[in-house]
Coordinates of C-alpha atoms and ligand atoms in Angstrom, one line a residue:
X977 CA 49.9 87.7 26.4
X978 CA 47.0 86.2 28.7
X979 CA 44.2 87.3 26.2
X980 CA 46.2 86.0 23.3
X981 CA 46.7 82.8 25.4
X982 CA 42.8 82.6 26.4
X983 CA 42.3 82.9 22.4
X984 CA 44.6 80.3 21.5
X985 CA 43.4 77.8 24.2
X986 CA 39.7 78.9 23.1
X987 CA 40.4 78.2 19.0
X988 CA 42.6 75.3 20.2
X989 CA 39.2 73.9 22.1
X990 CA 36.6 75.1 19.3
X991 CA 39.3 73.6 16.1
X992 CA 39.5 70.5 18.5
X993 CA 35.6 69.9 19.0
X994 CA 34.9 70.6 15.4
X995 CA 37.8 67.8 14.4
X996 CA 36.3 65.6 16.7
X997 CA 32.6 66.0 15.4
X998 CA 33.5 65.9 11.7
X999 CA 35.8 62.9 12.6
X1000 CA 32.7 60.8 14.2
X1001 CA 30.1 61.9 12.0
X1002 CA 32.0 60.7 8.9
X1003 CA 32.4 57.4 11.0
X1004 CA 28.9 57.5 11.7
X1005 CA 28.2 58.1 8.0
X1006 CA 30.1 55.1 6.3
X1007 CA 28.5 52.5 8.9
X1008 CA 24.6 53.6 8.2
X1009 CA 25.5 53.6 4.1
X1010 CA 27.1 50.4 4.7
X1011 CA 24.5 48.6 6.9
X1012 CA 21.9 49.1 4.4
X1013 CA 20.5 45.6 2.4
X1014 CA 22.0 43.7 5.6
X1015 CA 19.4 41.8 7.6
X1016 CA 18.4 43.7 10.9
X1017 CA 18.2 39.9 12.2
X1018 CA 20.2 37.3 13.2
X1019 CA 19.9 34.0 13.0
X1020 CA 20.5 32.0 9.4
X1021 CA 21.1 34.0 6.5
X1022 CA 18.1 32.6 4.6
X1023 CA 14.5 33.0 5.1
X1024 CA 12.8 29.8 5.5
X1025 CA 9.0 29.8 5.7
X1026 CA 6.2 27.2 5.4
X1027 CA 3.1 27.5 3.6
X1028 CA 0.6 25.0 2.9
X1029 CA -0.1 23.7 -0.3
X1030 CA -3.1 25.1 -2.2
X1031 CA -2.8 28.2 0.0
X1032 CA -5.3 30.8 -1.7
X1033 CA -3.9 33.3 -3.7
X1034 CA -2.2 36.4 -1.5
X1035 CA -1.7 34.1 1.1
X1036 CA 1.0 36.0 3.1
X1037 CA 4.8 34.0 2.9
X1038 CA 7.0 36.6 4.7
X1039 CA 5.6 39.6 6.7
X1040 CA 8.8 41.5 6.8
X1041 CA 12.0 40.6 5.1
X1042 CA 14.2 43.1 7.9
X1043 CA 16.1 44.2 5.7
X1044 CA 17.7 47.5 7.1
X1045 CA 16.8 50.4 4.6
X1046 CA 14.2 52.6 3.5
X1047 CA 12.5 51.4 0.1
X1048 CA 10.6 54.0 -0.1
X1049 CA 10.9 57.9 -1.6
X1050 CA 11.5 60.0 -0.7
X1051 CA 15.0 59.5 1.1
X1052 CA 14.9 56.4 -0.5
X1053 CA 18.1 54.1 0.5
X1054 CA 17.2 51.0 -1.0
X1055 CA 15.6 49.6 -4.1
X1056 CA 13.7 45.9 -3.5
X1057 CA 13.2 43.8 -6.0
X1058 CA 12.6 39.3 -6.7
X1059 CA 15.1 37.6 -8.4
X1060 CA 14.8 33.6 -9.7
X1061 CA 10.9 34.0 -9.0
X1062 CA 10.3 31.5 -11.5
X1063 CA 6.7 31.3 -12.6
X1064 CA 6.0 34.3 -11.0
X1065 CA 5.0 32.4 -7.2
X1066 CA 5.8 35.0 -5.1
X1067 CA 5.2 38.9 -5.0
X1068 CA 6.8 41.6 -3.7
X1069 CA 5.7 44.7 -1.3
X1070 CA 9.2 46.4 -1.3
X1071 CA 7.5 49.3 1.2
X1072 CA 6.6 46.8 3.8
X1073 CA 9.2 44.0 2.5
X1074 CA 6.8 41.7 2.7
X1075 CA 6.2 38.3 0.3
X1076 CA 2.7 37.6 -0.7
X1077 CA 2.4 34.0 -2.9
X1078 CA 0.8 34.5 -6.4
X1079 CA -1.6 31.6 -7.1
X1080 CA -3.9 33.3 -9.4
X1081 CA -5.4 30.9 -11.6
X1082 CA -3.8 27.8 -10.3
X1083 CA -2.9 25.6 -7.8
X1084 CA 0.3 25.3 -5.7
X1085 CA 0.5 21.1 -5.6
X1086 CA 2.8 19.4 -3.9
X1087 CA 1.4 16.4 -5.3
X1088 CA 1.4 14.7 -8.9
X1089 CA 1.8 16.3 -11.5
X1090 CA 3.4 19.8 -10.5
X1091 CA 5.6 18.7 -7.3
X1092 CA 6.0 21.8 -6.4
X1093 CA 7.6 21.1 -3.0
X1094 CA 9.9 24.2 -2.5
X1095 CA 9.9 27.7 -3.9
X1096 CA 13.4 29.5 -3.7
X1097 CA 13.5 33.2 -4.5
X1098 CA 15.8 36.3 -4.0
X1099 CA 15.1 39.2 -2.5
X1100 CA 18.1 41.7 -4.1
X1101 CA 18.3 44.7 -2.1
X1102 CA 20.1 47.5 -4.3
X1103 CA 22.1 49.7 -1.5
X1104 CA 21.0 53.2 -3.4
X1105 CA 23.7 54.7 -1.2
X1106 CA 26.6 53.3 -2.4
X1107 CA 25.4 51.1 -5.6
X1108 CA 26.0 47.8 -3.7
X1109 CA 24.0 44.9 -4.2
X1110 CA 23.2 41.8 -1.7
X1111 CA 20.8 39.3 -2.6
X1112 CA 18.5 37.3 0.4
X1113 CA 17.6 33.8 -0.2
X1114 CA 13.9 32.8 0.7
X1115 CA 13.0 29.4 0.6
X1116 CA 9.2 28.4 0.8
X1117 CA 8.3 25.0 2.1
X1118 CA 5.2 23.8 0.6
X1119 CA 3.6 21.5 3.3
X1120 CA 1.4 18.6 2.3
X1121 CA -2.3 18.9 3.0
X1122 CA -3.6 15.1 2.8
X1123 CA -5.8 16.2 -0.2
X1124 CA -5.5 12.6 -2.1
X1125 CA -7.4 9.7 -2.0
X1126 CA -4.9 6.4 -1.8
X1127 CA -4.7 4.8 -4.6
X1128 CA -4.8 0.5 -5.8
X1129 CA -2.4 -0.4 -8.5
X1130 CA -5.2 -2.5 -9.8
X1131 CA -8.7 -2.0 -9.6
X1132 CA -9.3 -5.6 -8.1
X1133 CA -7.3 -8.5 -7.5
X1134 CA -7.1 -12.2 -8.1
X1135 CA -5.1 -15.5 -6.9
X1136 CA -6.3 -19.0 -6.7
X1137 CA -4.1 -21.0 -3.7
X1138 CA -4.3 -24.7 -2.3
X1139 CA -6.8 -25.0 0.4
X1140 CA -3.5 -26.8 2.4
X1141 CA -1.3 -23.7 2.7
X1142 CA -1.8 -22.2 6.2
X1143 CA -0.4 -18.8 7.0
X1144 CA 1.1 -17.9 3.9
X1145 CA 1.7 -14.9 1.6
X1146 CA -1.3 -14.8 -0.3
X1147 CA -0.7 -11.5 -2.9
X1148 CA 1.4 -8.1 -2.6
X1149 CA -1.7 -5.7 -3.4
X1150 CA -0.1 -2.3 -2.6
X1151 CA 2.7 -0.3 -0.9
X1152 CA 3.0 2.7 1.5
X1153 CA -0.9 2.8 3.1
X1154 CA -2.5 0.9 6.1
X1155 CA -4.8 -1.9 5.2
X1156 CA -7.3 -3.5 6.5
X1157 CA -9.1 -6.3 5.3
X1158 CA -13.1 -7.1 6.4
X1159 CA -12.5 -10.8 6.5
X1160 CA -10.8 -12.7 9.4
X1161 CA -9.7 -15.5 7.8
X1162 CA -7.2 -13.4 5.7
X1163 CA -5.1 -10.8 7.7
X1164 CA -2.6 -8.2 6.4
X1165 CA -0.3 -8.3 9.6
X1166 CA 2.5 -6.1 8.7
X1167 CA 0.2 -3.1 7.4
X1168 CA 2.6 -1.3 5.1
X1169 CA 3.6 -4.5 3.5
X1170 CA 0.4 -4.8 1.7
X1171 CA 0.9 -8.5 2.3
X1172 CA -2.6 -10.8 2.6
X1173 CA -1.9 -13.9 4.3
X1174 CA -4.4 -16.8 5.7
X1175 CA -5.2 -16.6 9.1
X1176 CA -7.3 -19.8 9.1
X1177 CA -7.1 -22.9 7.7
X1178 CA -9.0 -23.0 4.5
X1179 CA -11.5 -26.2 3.1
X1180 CA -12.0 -26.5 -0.3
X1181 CA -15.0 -28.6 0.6
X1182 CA -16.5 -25.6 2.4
X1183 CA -15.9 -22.6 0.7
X1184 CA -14.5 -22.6 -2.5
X1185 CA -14.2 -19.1 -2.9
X1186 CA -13.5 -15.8 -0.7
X1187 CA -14.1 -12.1 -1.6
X1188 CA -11.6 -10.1 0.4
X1189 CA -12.2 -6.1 0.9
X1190 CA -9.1 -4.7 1.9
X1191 CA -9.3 -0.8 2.4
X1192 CA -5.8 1.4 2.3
X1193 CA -6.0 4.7 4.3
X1194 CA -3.4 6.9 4.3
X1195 CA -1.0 7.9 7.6
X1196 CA -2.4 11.5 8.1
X1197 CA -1.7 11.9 11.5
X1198 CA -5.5 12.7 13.1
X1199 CA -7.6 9.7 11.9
X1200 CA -10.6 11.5 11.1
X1201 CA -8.7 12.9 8.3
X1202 CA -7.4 9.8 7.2
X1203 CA -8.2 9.3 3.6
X1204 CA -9.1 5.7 2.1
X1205 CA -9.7 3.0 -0.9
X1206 CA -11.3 -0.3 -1.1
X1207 CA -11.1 -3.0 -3.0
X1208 CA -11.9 -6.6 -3.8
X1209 CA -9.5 -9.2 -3.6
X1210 CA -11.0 -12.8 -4.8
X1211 CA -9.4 -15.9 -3.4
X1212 CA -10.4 -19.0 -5.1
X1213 CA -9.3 -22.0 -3.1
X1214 CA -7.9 -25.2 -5.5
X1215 CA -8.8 -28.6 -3.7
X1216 CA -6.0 -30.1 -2.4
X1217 CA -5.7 -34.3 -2.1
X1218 CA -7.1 -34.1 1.9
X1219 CA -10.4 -36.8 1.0
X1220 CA -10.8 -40.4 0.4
X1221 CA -12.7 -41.8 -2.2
X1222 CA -16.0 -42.3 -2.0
X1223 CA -17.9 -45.3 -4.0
X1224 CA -21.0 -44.3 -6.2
X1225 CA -23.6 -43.8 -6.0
X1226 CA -23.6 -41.4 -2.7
X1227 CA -26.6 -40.9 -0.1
X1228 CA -25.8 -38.4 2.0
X1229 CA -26.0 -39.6 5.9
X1230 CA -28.0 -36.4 7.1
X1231 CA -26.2 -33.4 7.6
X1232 CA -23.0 -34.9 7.0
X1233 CA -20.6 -34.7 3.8
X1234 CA -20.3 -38.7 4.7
X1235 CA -21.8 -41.3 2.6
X1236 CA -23.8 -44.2 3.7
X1237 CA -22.9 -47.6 3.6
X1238 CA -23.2 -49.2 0.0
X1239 CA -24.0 -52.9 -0.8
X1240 CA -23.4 -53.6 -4.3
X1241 CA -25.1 -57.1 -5.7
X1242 CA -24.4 -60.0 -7.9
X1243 CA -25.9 -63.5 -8.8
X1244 CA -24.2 -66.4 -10.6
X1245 CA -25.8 -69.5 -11.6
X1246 CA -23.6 -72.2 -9.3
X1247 CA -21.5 -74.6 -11.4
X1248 CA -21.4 -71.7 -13.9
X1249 CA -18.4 -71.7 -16.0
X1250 CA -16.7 -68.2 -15.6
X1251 CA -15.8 -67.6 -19.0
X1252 CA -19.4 -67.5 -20.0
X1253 CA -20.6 -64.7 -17.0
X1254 CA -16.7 -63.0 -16.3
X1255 CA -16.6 -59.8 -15.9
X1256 CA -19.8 -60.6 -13.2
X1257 CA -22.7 -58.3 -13.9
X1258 CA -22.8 -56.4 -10.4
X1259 CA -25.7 -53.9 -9.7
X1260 CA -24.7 -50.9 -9.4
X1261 CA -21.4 -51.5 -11.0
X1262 CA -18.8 -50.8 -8.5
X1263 CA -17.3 -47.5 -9.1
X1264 CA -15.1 -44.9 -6.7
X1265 CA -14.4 -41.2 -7.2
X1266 CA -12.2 -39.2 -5.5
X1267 CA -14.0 -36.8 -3.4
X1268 CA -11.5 -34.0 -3.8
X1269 CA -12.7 -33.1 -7.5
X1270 CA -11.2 -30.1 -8.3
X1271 CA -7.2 -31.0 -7.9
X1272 CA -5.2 -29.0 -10.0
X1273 CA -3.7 -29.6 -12.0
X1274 CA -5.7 -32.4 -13.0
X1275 CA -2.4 -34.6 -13.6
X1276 CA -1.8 -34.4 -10.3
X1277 CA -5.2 -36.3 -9.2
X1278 CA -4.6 -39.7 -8.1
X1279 CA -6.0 -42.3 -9.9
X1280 CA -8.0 -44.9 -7.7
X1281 CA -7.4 -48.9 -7.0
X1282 CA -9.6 -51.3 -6.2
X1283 CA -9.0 -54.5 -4.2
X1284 CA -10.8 -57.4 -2.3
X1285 CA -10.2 -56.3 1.4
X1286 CA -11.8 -59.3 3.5
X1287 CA -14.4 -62.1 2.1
X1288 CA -16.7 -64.4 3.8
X1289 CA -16.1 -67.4 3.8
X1290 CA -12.5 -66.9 4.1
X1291 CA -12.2 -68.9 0.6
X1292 CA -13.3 -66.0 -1.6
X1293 CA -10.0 -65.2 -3.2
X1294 CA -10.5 -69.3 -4.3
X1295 CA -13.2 -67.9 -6.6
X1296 CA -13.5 -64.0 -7.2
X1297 CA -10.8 -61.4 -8.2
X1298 CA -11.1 -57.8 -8.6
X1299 CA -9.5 -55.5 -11.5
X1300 CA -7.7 -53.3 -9.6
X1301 CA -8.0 -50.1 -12.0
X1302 CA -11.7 -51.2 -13.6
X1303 CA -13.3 -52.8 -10.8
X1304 CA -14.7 -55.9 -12.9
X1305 CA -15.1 -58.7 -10.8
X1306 CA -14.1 -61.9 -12.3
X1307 CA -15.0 -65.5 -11.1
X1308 CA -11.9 -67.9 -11.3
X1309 CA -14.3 -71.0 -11.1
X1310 CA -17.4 -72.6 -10.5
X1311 CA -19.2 -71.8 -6.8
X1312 CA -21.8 -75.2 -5.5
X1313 CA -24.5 -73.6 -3.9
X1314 CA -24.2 -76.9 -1.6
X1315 CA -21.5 -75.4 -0.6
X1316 CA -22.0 -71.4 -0.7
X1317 CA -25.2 -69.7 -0.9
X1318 CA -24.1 -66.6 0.2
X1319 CA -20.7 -64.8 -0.4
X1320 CA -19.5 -61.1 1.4
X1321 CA -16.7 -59.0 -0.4
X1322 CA -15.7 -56.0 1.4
X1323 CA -14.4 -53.7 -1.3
X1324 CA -11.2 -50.8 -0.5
Ligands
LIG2009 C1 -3.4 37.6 -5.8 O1 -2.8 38.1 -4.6 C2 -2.0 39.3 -4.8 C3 -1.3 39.7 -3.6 O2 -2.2 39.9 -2.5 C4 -2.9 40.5 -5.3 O3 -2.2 41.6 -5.6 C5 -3.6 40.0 -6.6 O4 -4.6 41.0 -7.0 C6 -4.4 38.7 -6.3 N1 -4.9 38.2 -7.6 C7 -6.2 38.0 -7.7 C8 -6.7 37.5 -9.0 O5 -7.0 38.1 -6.8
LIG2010 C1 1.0 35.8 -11.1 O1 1.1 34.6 -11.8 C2 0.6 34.6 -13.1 C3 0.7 33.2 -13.7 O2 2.1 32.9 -13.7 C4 1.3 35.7 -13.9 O3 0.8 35.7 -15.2 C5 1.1 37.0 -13.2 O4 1.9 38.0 -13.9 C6 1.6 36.9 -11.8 N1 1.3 38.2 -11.1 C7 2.3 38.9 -10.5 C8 1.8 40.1 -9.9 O5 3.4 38.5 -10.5
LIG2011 C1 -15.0 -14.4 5.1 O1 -15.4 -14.7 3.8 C2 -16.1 -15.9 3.6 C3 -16.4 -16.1 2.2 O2 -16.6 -15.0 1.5 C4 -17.4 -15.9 4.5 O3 -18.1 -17.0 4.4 C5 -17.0 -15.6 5.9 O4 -18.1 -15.5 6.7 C6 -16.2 -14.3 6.0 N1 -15.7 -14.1 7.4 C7 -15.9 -13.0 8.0 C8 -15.4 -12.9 9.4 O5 -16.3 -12.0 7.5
LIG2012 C1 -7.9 -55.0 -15.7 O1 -8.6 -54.3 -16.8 C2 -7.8 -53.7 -17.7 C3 -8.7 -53.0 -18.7 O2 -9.7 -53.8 -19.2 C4 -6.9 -54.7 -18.4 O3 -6.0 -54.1 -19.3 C5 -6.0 -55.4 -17.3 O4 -5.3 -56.4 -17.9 C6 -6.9 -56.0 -16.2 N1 -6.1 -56.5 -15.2 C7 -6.1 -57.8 -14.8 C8 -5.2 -58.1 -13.6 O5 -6.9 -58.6 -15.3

């Protein structure tokens, strides 16, 4: 009865341990199977990596994918492969899960014309234990290398404004780049405008014309690397109506833009009737220009008037009129030299 007992309790302890160890090794068992094709990570479930563009060919994009499982035979447990590799970007090392980028024979460009700015691919892990699938997303963000040039919309530029306007918007040459121009009297103040405006007041009488450079670089962060582009903008200044006239013919006063004082002359026989001498011969003949010449359009120039300001004696306007728009001067009667050698018209 005791040895039957001691044999009882003894198969009761070895059936109980072998329960127990079949029990938690088939528990064991379905967790490993199951685990495999999960990631051994944590963290999102996608892998997101950045290369940059025109990496060389091999360049490596993931070192390991950690994906649990052995890809390998033997005791192989899972079977890598890419899915949605479009253009064939990215290769696969399913022994070391790792992602190599395939740029054999071209370039990867995030600029004009491919745009390649992302590649997304799937890594589908086959679970060869249980025939399960799960697929891993990897997205590869192409970074930007400041590989190109900026570029003018137009090779050079052109715009003619009044030599009045101060401070204004002269021409919209380009978007998206710094500029600078070389030439202080224009400025380009808000730099990513693009936006020339006058700094200084301009003179037509001075300088007619101004050749702008205005150079665009790019924003790359370290400025040695900065990238740029010129160009030429030509400013042609109209004449605005800012000058007198100025009576012909002109000698210069040195080193001024001012003429000197002009006496025109005329002689009349006294007790000459004016219809036989009218209009009065004058030498030169009187004559005015405006001095701004170039007023556009040339409708809008002023046309000029002429008129007797002040006489000596004060009896001139007894004897000569002017014609305001032709300048002939006319004598309304008969001058005694008893009485006036000499007569002074100051002409406006
Ligand atoms: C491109 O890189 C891959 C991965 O390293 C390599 O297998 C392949 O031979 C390379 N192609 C060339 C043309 O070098
Ligand atoms: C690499 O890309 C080229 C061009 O698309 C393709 O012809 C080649 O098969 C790819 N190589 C691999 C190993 O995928
Ligand atoms: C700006 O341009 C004008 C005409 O081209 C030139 O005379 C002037 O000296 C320039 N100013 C500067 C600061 O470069
Ligand atoms: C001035 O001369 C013009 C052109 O000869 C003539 O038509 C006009 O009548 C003259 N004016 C006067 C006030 O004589």
């Amino acid at each position: 009865m005791r040895q039957r007992s001691w044999l009882f309790k003894w198969l009761g302890i070895g059936i109980g341990v072998l329960l127990l160890t079949a029990a938690s090794y088939s528990e064991d068992s379905d967790d490993w199977q199951y685990e495999e094709c999960k990631l051994s990570r944590t963290g999102p479930p996608a892998t997101i990596v950045a290369i940059d563009e025109e990496s060389p060919n091999g360049t490596l994009l993931v070192e390991n994918m950690q994906i649990n499982g052995r890809a390998e035979d033997p005791d192989r447990t899972i079977s890598l492969s890419l899915r949605d590799n479009h253009d064939y970007w990215v290769i696969l090392d399913p022994v070391k899960q790792r992602l190599y980028l395939n740029s054999t024979g071209r370039l990867l460009d995030r600029d004009p014309p491919s745009y390649i700015q992302s590649i997304v691919v799937q890594v589908q892990c086959t679970n060869e234990l249980v025939g399960t699938v799960i697929l891993h997303e990897v997205r590869i963000v192409v970074r930007d290398r400041n590989d190109n040039t900026p570029r003018f919309q137009q090779p050079r530029y052109y715009v003619a404004i009044n030599e009045f306007l101060e401070s204004i918007y002269v021409t919209n040459i380009l978007e998206h780049t710094l500029l600078e121009s070389t030439n202080r009297t224009f400025d380009i103040p808000l730099t990513l405008s693009g936006s020339v405006v006058l700094r200084e007041r301009l003179n037509y009488e001075e300088i007619t014309r101004y050749l702008v450079i205005v150079q665009a670089n790019d924003r790359a962060p370290n400025p040695k690397d900065r990238l740029t582009a010129t160009t030429t903008l030509t400013v042609d200044v109209l004449d605005g109506d800012d000058l007198g006239p100025m009576f012909l013919p002109c000698s210069l006063v040195d080193n001024t833009r001012d003429c000197k004082p002009l006496t025109y002359r005329a002689s009349i026989l006294e007790l000459t009737d004016p219809g036989r001498v009218n209009p009065v011969n004058v030498t030169p003949p009187i004559q005015a220009v405006d001095q701004d010449r170039n007023i556009q359009p040339p409708s809008d120039r002023p046309g000029i008037l002429y008129s007797i300001l002040i006489g000596k004696p004060a009896s001139y306007a007894e004897y000569f009129s002017l014609n305001q728009t032709t300048a002939e001067l006319q004598l309304l009667k008969p001058i005694s030299r008893e009485q006036y050698q000499h007569l002074d018209l100051v002409i406006k």
